[in-house]
Short mmCIF file of C-alpha atoms in Angstrom, two decimals:
data_model
loop_
_atom_site.label_atom_id
_atom_site.label_comp_id
_atom_site.label_asym_id
_atom_site.label_seq_id
_atom_site.Cartn_x
_atom_site.Cartn_y
_atom_site.Cartn_z
CA MET A 1 -22.22 9.35 -7.36
CA ASN A 2 -24.07 6.39 -5.94
CA THR A 3 -23.04 4.23 -8.88
CA ILE A 4 -19.34 5.16 -8.58
CA PHE A 5 -19.46 4.72 -4.78
CA ILE A 6 -20.94 1.23 -4.94
CA SER A 7 -18.60 0.15 -7.76
CA MET A 8 -15.63 1.25 -5.74
CA VAL A 9 -16.62 -0.57 -2.68
CA MET A 10 -17.56 -3.75 -4.58
CA GLU A 11 -14.28 -3.58 -6.49
CA ALA A 12 -12.12 -3.17 -3.30
CA ILE A 13 -13.95 -5.55 -0.87
CA PRO A 14 -12.55 -8.85 -2.36
CA PHE A 15 -9.05 -7.55 -2.04
CA VAL A 16 -9.71 -6.31 1.46
CA LEU A 17 -11.00 -9.82 2.39
CA VAL A 18 -7.80 -11.39 0.93
CA GLY A 19 -5.73 -8.84 2.86
CA VAL A 20 -7.37 -9.48 6.27
CA LEU A 21 -7.24 -13.22 5.79
CA ILE A 22 -3.53 -13.01 5.11
CA SER A 23 -3.22 -10.71 8.09
CA GLY A 24 -4.99 -13.34 10.21
CA LEU A 25 -2.62 -16.11 8.95
CA ILE A 26 0.38 -13.90 9.79
CA GLN A 27 -1.01 -13.21 13.30
CA THR A 28 -1.60 -16.91 13.95
CA PHE A 29 1.15 -18.75 12.22
CA VAL A 30 4.09 -16.35 11.77
CA THR A 31 6.31 -15.77 14.78
CA GLU A 32 8.46 -12.74 15.65
CA LYS A 33 11.49 -15.05 15.62
CA TRP A 34 10.87 -16.08 12.04
CA ILE A 35 10.43 -12.46 10.97
CA SER A 36 13.64 -11.45 12.55
CA ARG A 37 15.40 -14.27 10.94
CA ILE A 38 14.43 -13.57 7.27
CA VAL A 39 14.52 -9.77 7.32
CA PRO A 40 18.06 -8.27 7.00
CA SER A 41 19.24 -6.08 9.82
CA ASN A 42 20.79 -3.50 7.47
CA ARG A 43 18.32 -0.76 6.74
CA PHE A 44 19.16 -0.60 2.96
CA LEU A 45 18.96 -4.42 2.59
CA SER A 46 15.72 -4.55 4.57
CA SER A 47 14.16 -1.84 2.46
CA ALA A 48 15.24 -3.73 -0.68
CA PHE A 49 13.73 -6.91 0.81
CA GLY A 50 10.47 -5.07 1.49
CA CYS A 51 10.37 -3.87 -2.14
CA GLY A 52 11.02 -7.38 -3.44
CA ILE A 53 8.44 -9.36 -1.52
CA GLY A 54 5.62 -7.31 -2.98
CA VAL A 55 5.75 -9.59 -6.07
CA LEU A 56 4.44 -12.48 -3.95
CA PHE A 57 1.24 -10.77 -2.70
CA PRO A 58 -1.45 -10.13 -5.37
CA SER A 59 -3.20 -7.50 -3.30
CA CYS A 60 -4.39 -3.98 -4.11
CA GLU A 61 -3.71 -0.90 -2.03
CA CYS A 62 -6.78 -1.54 0.15
CA GLY A 63 -5.89 -5.08 1.07
CA ILE A 64 -2.24 -4.51 1.70
CA VAL A 65 -2.62 -2.01 4.61
CA PRO A 66 -3.78 -4.61 7.17
CA ILE A 67 -1.03 -7.05 5.95
CA THR A 68 1.65 -4.39 6.42
CA ARG A 69 0.35 -3.48 9.89
CA ARG A 70 0.47 -7.06 11.00
CA LEU A 71 3.97 -7.67 9.64
CA ILE A 72 5.24 -4.54 11.55
CA LEU A 73 3.52 -5.62 14.75
CA LYS A 74 5.21 -9.02 14.32
CA GLY A 75 8.68 -7.40 14.18
CA MET A 76 9.36 -6.23 10.54
CA PRO A 77 11.12 -2.84 10.58
CA LEU A 78 8.75 0.05 9.81
CA HIS A 79 10.74 1.10 6.70
CA ALA A 80 10.72 -2.50 5.33
CA GLY A 81 6.99 -2.76 5.92
CA ILE A 82 6.36 0.54 4.21
CA ALA A 83 8.48 -0.45 1.21
CA PHE A 84 6.42 -3.64 0.90
CA MET A 85 3.10 -1.73 1.23
CA LEU A 86 4.08 0.76 -1.52
CA THR A 87 5.41 -1.82 -4.07
CA GLY A 88 3.04 -4.65 -3.44
CA PRO A 89 -0.02 -3.19 -5.30
CA ILE A 90 2.17 -2.49 -8.34
CA ILE A 91 4.80 -5.09 -8.97
CA ASN A 92 2.59 -8.18 -8.45
CA PRO A 93 2.20 -10.19 -11.64
CA ILE A 94 -1.51 -9.49 -12.00
CA VAL A 95 -1.03 -5.65 -12.14
CA LEU A 96 1.97 -5.87 -14.39
CA PHE A 97 0.13 -8.06 -16.91
CA ALA A 98 -2.83 -5.72 -16.81
CA THR A 99 -0.49 -2.86 -17.59
CA TYR A 100 0.94 -4.86 -20.51
CA ILE A 101 -2.42 -5.48 -22.04
CA ALA A 102 -3.67 -1.95 -21.44
CA PHE A 103 -0.74 -0.37 -23.21
CA GLY A 104 -1.05 -2.56 -26.35
CA ASP A 105 1.49 -5.23 -25.40
CA ASP A 106 4.14 -2.65 -24.64
CA TRP A 107 6.69 -4.00 -22.24
CA ARG A 108 8.34 -0.60 -21.85
CA MET A 109 5.47 0.82 -19.80
CA VAL A 110 5.55 -2.37 -17.71
CA ALA A 111 9.24 -1.92 -17.03
CA VAL A 112 8.81 1.82 -16.30
CA ARG A 113 5.92 1.28 -13.85
CA GLY A 114 7.65 -1.64 -11.99
CA GLY A 115 11.11 0.01 -11.91
CA MET A 116 9.79 3.42 -10.84
CA ALA A 117 7.63 1.85 -8.12
CA ILE A 118 10.55 0.06 -6.67
CA ALA A 119 12.77 3.19 -6.82
CA VAL A 120 10.17 5.44 -5.24
CA ALA A 121 9.35 2.90 -2.44
CA PHE A 122 13.07 2.33 -1.63
CA CYS A 123 13.77 6.05 -1.39
CA VAL A 124 10.68 6.82 0.70
CA SER A 125 11.43 3.92 3.02
CA ILE A 126 15.00 4.99 3.57
CA VAL A 127 13.98 8.53 4.49
CA LEU A 128 11.31 7.22 6.76
CA SER A 129 13.84 4.98 8.51
CA TYR A 130 15.69 8.03 9.75
CA LEU A 131 12.59 10.23 10.53
CA PHE A 132 10.60 7.55 12.35
CA PRO A 133 12.84 5.00 14.21
CA LYS A 134 9.71 3.55 15.93
CA PRO A 135 6.38 2.59 14.36
CA PRO A 136 4.06 5.58 14.89
CA PHE A 137 0.89 3.62 15.47
CA ARG A 138 -2.20 5.51 16.68
CA GLN A 139 -2.53 2.90 19.46
CA GLU A 140 0.43 1.76 21.50
CA TYR A 141 1.00 -1.97 21.33
CA ALA A 142 2.99 -3.32 24.36
CA PRO A 143 5.01 -6.47 23.94
CA VAL A 144 3.55 -9.47 25.75
CA ALA A 145 5.68 -10.45 28.71
CA ALA A 146 6.49 -13.98 29.61
CA ALA A 147 4.53 -15.42 32.45
CA VAL A 148 6.55 -15.65 35.72
CA GLU A 149 5.62 -17.66 38.77
CA PRO A 150 5.43 -15.65 42.06
CA GLY A 151 8.73 -15.69 43.87
CA LEU A 152 10.67 -17.06 40.87
CA ALA A 153 13.06 -15.30 38.50
CA VAL A 154 12.49 -17.65 35.57
CA PRO A 155 9.48 -17.78 33.20
CA ALA A 156 6.79 -20.41 33.83
CA PRO A 157 6.54 -23.30 31.35
CA ALA A 158 4.84 -22.36 28.13
CA ALA A 159 1.23 -23.33 27.61
CA ALA A 160 0.52 -26.32 25.42
CA ARG A 161 0.53 -25.46 21.70
CA PRO A 162 -3.06 -24.89 20.42
CA SER A 163 -4.54 -27.41 17.99
CA VAL A 164 -4.77 -26.70 14.22
CA ALA A 165 -8.52 -26.16 14.56
CA ALA A 166 -8.07 -23.61 17.34
CA ARG A 167 -5.45 -21.78 15.27
CA ILE A 168 -7.72 -21.72 12.16
CA ASN A 169 -10.51 -20.33 14.40
CA GLU A 170 -8.17 -17.68 15.75
CA THR A 171 -7.23 -16.73 12.13
CA ILE A 172 -10.95 -16.30 11.20
CA VAL A 173 -11.86 -14.33 14.33
CA HIS A 174 -8.85 -12.02 13.68
CA ALA A 175 -9.72 -11.57 10.06
CA ILE A 176 -13.33 -10.59 10.91
CA ASP A 177 -12.12 -8.06 13.47
CA GLU A 178 -9.60 -6.66 11.04
CA PHE A 179 -12.15 -6.44 8.27
CA PHE A 180 -14.57 -4.27 10.27
CA SER A 181 -11.69 -2.17 11.63
CA VAL A 182 -10.36 -1.46 8.13
CA GLY A 183 -13.76 -1.52 6.25
CA LYS A 184 -15.16 1.67 7.71
CA TYR A 185 -12.22 3.70 6.36
CA LEU A 186 -12.66 2.01 2.93
CA VAL A 187 -16.38 3.03 2.83
CA VAL A 188 -15.72 6.63 3.88
CA GLY A 189 -12.83 6.94 1.43
CA ALA A 190 -14.86 5.49 -1.44
CA PHE A 191 -17.66 7.95 -0.68
CA VAL A 192 -15.26 10.95 -0.77
CA ALA A 193 -13.61 9.76 -3.93
CA ALA A 194 -17.03 9.26 -5.63
CA ALA A 195 -18.18 12.71 -4.67
CA LEU A 196 -15.00 14.29 -6.01
CA GLN A 197 -15.32 12.36 -9.27
CA THR A 198 -18.91 13.52 -9.58
CA TYR A 199 -18.54 17.14 -8.77
CA VAL A 200 -14.99 18.00 -9.91
CA PRO A 201 -14.82 17.88 -13.67
CA THR A 202 -11.80 16.00 -15.03
CA SER A 203 -11.49 18.73 -17.69
CA THR A 204 -10.60 21.19 -14.91
CA LEU A 205 -7.56 19.11 -14.01
CA LEU A 206 -6.57 18.46 -17.59
CA ARG A 207 -6.34 22.13 -18.43
CA LEU A 208 -3.47 22.43 -15.85
CA GLY A 209 -1.21 19.97 -17.59
CA GLY A 210 0.60 22.34 -19.88
CA ASN A 211 4.22 21.43 -19.01
CA PRO A 212 6.01 18.32 -17.68
CA VAL A 213 5.85 19.36 -14.02
CA THR A 214 2.24 20.40 -13.92
CA ALA A 215 1.23 17.47 -16.17
CA SER A 216 2.79 15.06 -13.65
CA LEU A 217 1.13 16.93 -10.72
CA VAL A 218 -2.24 16.81 -12.43
CA MET A 219 -1.92 13.07 -12.97
CA ILE A 220 -0.89 12.55 -9.38
CA ALA A 221 -3.94 14.54 -8.18
CA LEU A 222 -6.19 12.57 -10.68
CA ALA A 223 -4.89 9.27 -9.32
CA PHE A 224 -5.57 10.32 -5.79
CA VAL A 225 -9.09 11.51 -6.55
CA ILE A 226 -10.16 8.61 -8.84
CA SER A 227 -8.89 6.05 -6.31
CA LEU A 228 -8.97 3.12 -8.81
CA CYS A 229 -7.88 -0.38 -7.83
CA SER A 230 -4.38 -1.07 -9.12
CA GLU A 231 -5.63 -3.98 -11.22
CA ALA A 232 -7.74 -1.52 -13.37
CA ASP A 233 -5.93 1.80 -13.34
CA ALA A 234 -3.64 0.95 -16.28
CA PHE A 235 -6.65 1.02 -18.68
CA ILE A 236 -7.56 4.50 -17.48
CA ALA A 237 -3.99 5.71 -17.79
CA ALA A 238 -3.80 4.35 -21.36
CA SER A 239 -6.79 6.46 -22.32
CA PHE A 240 -4.63 9.59 -21.64
CA ARG A 241 -1.79 8.63 -24.02
CA SER A 242 -2.88 11.27 -26.55
CA THR A 243 -2.99 14.01 -23.87
CA PHE A 244 0.05 13.37 -21.60
CA ASN A 245 3.60 12.08 -22.17
CA ALA A 246 5.01 8.89 -20.67
CA GLY A 247 6.31 10.71 -17.60
CA ALA A 248 2.93 11.99 -16.56
CA LEU A 249 1.37 8.54 -17.26
CA SER A 250 4.02 6.88 -15.05
CA ALA A 251 3.14 9.34 -12.19
CA PHE A 252 -0.49 8.21 -12.46
CA LEU A 253 0.44 4.53 -12.54
CA VAL A 254 2.79 4.75 -9.53
CA PHE A 255 1.24 7.29 -7.18
CA GLY A 256 -2.39 5.94 -7.36
CA PRO A 257 -1.67 2.44 -6.11
CA MET A 258 0.56 3.81 -3.38
CA ILE A 259 -1.62 6.61 -2.16
CA ASP A 260 -5.31 7.40 -2.84
CA ILE A 261 -8.23 8.63 -0.82
CA LYS A 262 -9.43 5.20 0.37
CA ASN A 263 -6.06 3.99 1.70
CA THR A 264 -5.20 7.38 3.05
CA LEU A 265 -8.16 7.10 5.45
CA MET A 266 -7.15 3.53 6.21
CA LEU A 267 -3.60 4.70 6.98
CA LEU A 268 -4.99 7.37 9.24
CA GLY A 269 -6.89 4.75 11.14
CA THR A 270 -3.62 2.87 11.86
CA TYR A 271 -0.78 5.50 11.99
CA ARG A 272 -0.50 8.95 13.48
CA GLY A 273 -1.43 11.87 11.25
CA ARG A 274 2.07 13.35 11.07
CA PHE A 275 3.49 10.05 9.77
CA VAL A 276 0.77 9.75 7.13
CA ALA A 277 1.37 13.37 6.00
CA VAL A 278 5.12 12.83 5.69
CA LEU A 279 4.60 9.54 3.84
CA ILE A 280 2.19 11.12 1.30
CA GLY A 281 4.58 14.06 0.85
CA LEU A 282 7.54 11.84 0.22
CA VAL A 283 5.67 9.57 -2.23
CA ALA A 284 4.44 12.59 -4.14
CA LEU A 285 7.99 14.13 -4.28
CA PHE A 286 9.78 11.01 -5.47
CA THR A 287 7.05 10.13 -7.88
CA LEU A 288 7.27 13.60 -9.43
CA LEU A 289 11.03 13.35 -9.69
CA GLY A 290 10.75 9.87 -11.24
CA SER A 291 8.13 10.99 -13.78
CA LEU A 292 10.29 13.91 -14.89
CA ILE A 293 13.22 11.50 -15.52
CA VAL A 294 10.95 9.10 -17.39
CA GLY A 295 9.59 11.98 -19.54
CA ARG A 296 13.15 12.96 -20.45
CA LEU A 297 14.06 9.33 -21.36
CA PHE A 298 10.96 8.95 -23.57
CA ALA A 299 11.19 12.38 -25.20
#
């Protein structure tokens, strides 16, 4: 258990560091006005936009949580941010190339993984846009009001723009704060995942995979428990090719990077419990449906 725990933490920390640095850059250099200008106002277009920009961020599911939080605080709609959070760990080029190599240079599994991830994220984000019109953060973040001189009805002149050095310092300070805020949930999640891997035999789960539905559910549960980084999970999935069909394998490849033990605890540290529960339930439901469709197509 100790070996698995340390390997999980060491594997995830570099990506968390990248994530909090990007979060710091967003906090310092990206304005709310710029976010509102590039994100479409239509909920369907903004969800599609969130799904698409994941290809630009080579981050795993651990590092993408603080990036998403910062984008939402900067004004990105909740559903667009969640769409980005769900697709980013899967459709970025590093993960897709790893999938291609793991499955013996088979582009079909790459297409299935990327296409199913976008479809699941889009459907989940649209449902969430109706259920949660406001971001359900655990902590309320009030907008910063403009400074107003006493007795005047107009804002005071804005302060001088900080220097580049000051802004870089602000980025680093924010990244450090974010790292320790997120890191504790990563450590706890890795410990729980390591304990489950050690004391819950994989054979117990595999015995339940007798039909397409239970096979997909088993692989979803396995992905949640193992909590692999998205850059490495394709090699584990490929080892089950003789046991499960393409539908169940796609469930493992899509659900794991979206939801696992580590990022569940990180999400609970950011969002309210009800929102996280609904999010996990929707991701599981749409992943199951997608895996059944994939299983039929590859039958």
